[in-house]
Amino acid sequence: DIEDIVLSEACYNLAICNRYKGYELYNSVVDIINSATDDKEIISNALNDANNSIDYFATAKERFFDASSFNPDDKTSSDNAKELTKIIKQLKRLFIPSLEEKL
């Protein structure tokens, strides 16, 4: 008996929380890559952060799609989900291989 707009807002808010956490980890990975460190422990931690970031982004992406399905007028959520798809690909294709190469 919950209205679709309320479900949409709840999904959107969950997506925002997961995206925020994903970006925190993503930014720490970028900092490590930019630092050009050779410390294996730091690189290993950055690799873990990259994988965790993907998990948070994937959850956020799902919630954004859920939000847009409950509210078809919500184009922002769909756009946010598409943006996260690009970031996940970047992590998988560029960042993670770069970090693994250094180990």
mmCIF file of C-alpha atoms in Angstrom:
data_model
loop_
_atom_site.group_PDB
_atom_site.id
_atom_site.type_symbol
_atom_site.label_atom_id
_atom_site.label_comp_id
_atom_site.label_asym_id
_atom_site.label_seq_id
_atom_site.Cartn_x
_atom_site.Cartn_y
_atom_site.Cartn_z
ATOM 1 C CA ASP A 1 0.000 0.000 0.000
ATOM 2 C CA ILE A 2 2.973 2.306 -0.447
ATOM 3 C CA GLU A 3 2.710 4.895 -3.191
ATOM 4 C CA ASP A 4 5.116 4.565 -6.102
ATOM 5 C CA ILE A 5 6.466 8.081 -5.580
ATOM 6 C CA VAL A 6 7.467 7.207 -2.006
ATOM 7 C CA LEU A 7 9.189 4.038 -3.209
ATOM 8 C CA SER A 8 10.931 6.048 -5.903
ATOM 9 C CA GLU A 9 12.230 8.559 -3.359
ATOM 10 C CA ALA A 10 13.426 5.801 -1.040
ATOM 11 C CA CYS A 11 15.282 4.069 -3.876
ATOM 12 C CA TYR A 12 16.781 7.370 -4.975
ATOM 13 C CA ASN A 13 18.010 8.151 -1.458
ATOM 14 C CA LEU A 14 19.588 4.697 -1.114
ATOM 15 C CA ALA A 15 21.256 5.185 -4.483
ATOM 16 C CA ILE A 16 22.698 8.527 -3.398
ATOM 17 C CA CYS A 17 24.139 6.987 -0.211
ATOM 18 C CA ASN A 18 25.763 4.119 -2.102
ATOM 19 C CA ARG A 19 27.073 6.434 -4.815
ATOM 20 C CA TYR A 20 28.612 8.700 -2.149
ATOM 21 C CA LYS A 21 30.437 5.789 -0.523
ATOM 22 C CA GLY A 22 31.532 4.523 -3.937
ATOM 23 C CA TYR A 23 32.966 7.934 -4.813
ATOM 24 C CA GLU A 24 34.876 8.101 -1.526
ATOM 25 C CA LEU A 25 36.612 4.845 -2.396
ATOM 26 C CA TYR A 26 37.000 5.806 -6.055
ATOM 27 C CA ASN A 27 38.699 9.080 -5.111
ATOM 28 C CA SER A 28 41.114 7.278 -2.781
ATOM 29 C CA VAL A 29 42.035 4.925 -5.639
ATOM 30 C CA VAL A 30 42.635 7.880 -7.966
ATOM 31 C CA ASP A 31 44.869 9.479 -5.331
ATOM 32 C CA ILE A 32 46.950 6.301 -5.019
ATOM 33 C CA ILE A 33 47.287 5.945 -8.791
ATOM 34 C CA ASN A 34 48.308 9.610 -9.103
ATOM 35 C CA SER A 35 50.852 9.247 -6.316
ATOM 36 C CA ALA A 36 52.744 6.640 -8.396
ATOM 37 C CA THR A 37 53.658 4.758 -5.240
ATOM 38 C CA ASP A 38 55.415 1.394 -5.399
ATOM 39 C CA ASP A 39 54.357 0.368 -1.890
ATOM 40 C CA LYS A 40 52.724 -3.037 -2.386
ATOM 41 C CA GLU A 41 50.523 -2.742 0.704
ATOM 42 C CA ILE A 42 49.132 0.629 -0.381
ATOM 43 C CA ILE A 43 48.525 -0.696 -3.900
ATOM 44 C CA SER A 44 46.815 -3.796 -2.522
ATOM 45 C CA ASN A 45 44.564 -1.638 -0.344
ATOM 46 C CA ALA A 46 43.764 0.555 -3.349
ATOM 47 C CA LEU A 47 42.853 -2.556 -5.317
ATOM 48 C CA ASN A 48 40.453 -3.582 -2.551
ATOM 49 C CA ASP A 49 39.011 -0.065 -2.508
ATOM 50 C CA ALA A 50 38.501 -0.215 -6.284
ATOM 51 C CA ASN A 51 36.575 -3.475 -6.018
ATOM 52 C CA ASN A 52 34.509 -2.183 -3.110
ATOM 53 C CA SER A 53 33.815 0.981 -5.062
ATOM 54 C CA ILE A 54 32.431 -1.122 -7.910
ATOM 55 C CA ASP A 55 30.120 -2.886 -5.455
ATOM 56 C CA TYR A 56 28.793 0.409 -4.109
ATOM 57 C CA PHE A 57 28.375 1.848 -7.596
ATOM 58 C CA ALA A 58 26.577 -1.289 -8.806
ATOM 59 C CA THR A 59 24.142 -1.094 -5.893
ATOM 60 C CA ALA A 60 23.604 2.618 -6.520
ATOM 61 C CA LYS A 61 22.997 1.952 -10.205
ATOM 62 C CA GLU A 62 20.349 -0.665 -9.388
ATOM 63 C CA ARG A 63 18.591 1.688 -6.968
ATOM 64 C CA PHE A 64 18.637 4.520 -9.517
ATOM 65 C CA PHE A 65 16.993 2.205 -12.040
ATOM 66 C CA ASP A 66 14.458 1.154 -9.376
ATOM 67 C CA ALA A 67 13.701 4.807 -8.651
ATOM 68 C CA SER A 68 13.086 5.524 -12.306
ATOM 69 C CA SER A 69 10.860 2.462 -12.675
ATOM 70 C CA PHE A 70 8.635 3.647 -9.821
ATOM 71 C CA ASN A 71 8.548 7.155 -11.287
ATOM 72 C CA PRO A 72 8.751 7.163 -15.091
ATOM 73 C CA ASP A 73 9.058 10.968 -15.115
ATOM 74 C CA ASP A 74 12.357 10.718 -13.220
ATOM 75 C CA LYS A 75 15.008 11.089 -15.927
ATOM 76 C CA THR A 76 17.711 12.087 -13.444
ATOM 77 C CA SER A 77 17.877 8.620 -11.933
ATOM 78 C CA SER A 78 18.308 6.972 -15.318
ATOM 79 C CA ASP A 79 21.040 9.451 -16.225
ATOM 80 C CA ASN A 80 22.805 8.807 -12.914
ATOM 81 C CA ALA A 81 22.672 5.057 -13.503
ATOM 82 C CA LYS A 82 24.186 5.473 -16.968
ATOM 83 C CA GLU A 83 26.969 7.632 -15.525
ATOM 84 C CA LEU A 84 27.769 4.922 -12.984
ATOM 85 C CA THR A 85 27.998 2.344 -15.761
ATOM 86 C CA LYS A 86 30.787 4.421 -17.320
ATOM 87 C CA ILE A 87 32.624 4.759 -14.017
ATOM 88 C CA ILE A 88 32.394 1.021 -13.311
ATOM 89 C CA LYS A 89 33.838 0.307 -16.761
ATOM 90 C CA GLN A 90 36.659 2.762 -16.093
ATOM 91 C CA LEU A 91 37.490 1.008 -12.842
ATOM 92 C CA LYS A 92 37.399 -2.441 -14.434
ATOM 93 C CA ARG A 93 39.251 -1.590 -17.646
ATOM 94 C CA LEU A 94 41.792 0.982 -16.498
ATOM 95 C CA PHE A 95 42.258 1.353 -12.772
ATOM 96 C CA ILE A 96 42.187 -2.250 -11.592
ATOM 97 C CA PRO A 97 44.511 -3.550 -14.343
ATOM 98 C CA SER A 98 46.884 -0.662 -13.648
ATOM 99 C CA LEU A 99 46.994 -1.519 -9.947
ATOM 100 C CA GLU A 100 47.350 -5.252 -10.592
ATOM 101 C CA GLU A 101 50.255 -4.546 -12.915
ATOM 102 C CA LYS A 102 52.102 -2.823 -10.084
ATOM 103 C CA LEU A 103 51.726 -5.799 -7.738
#
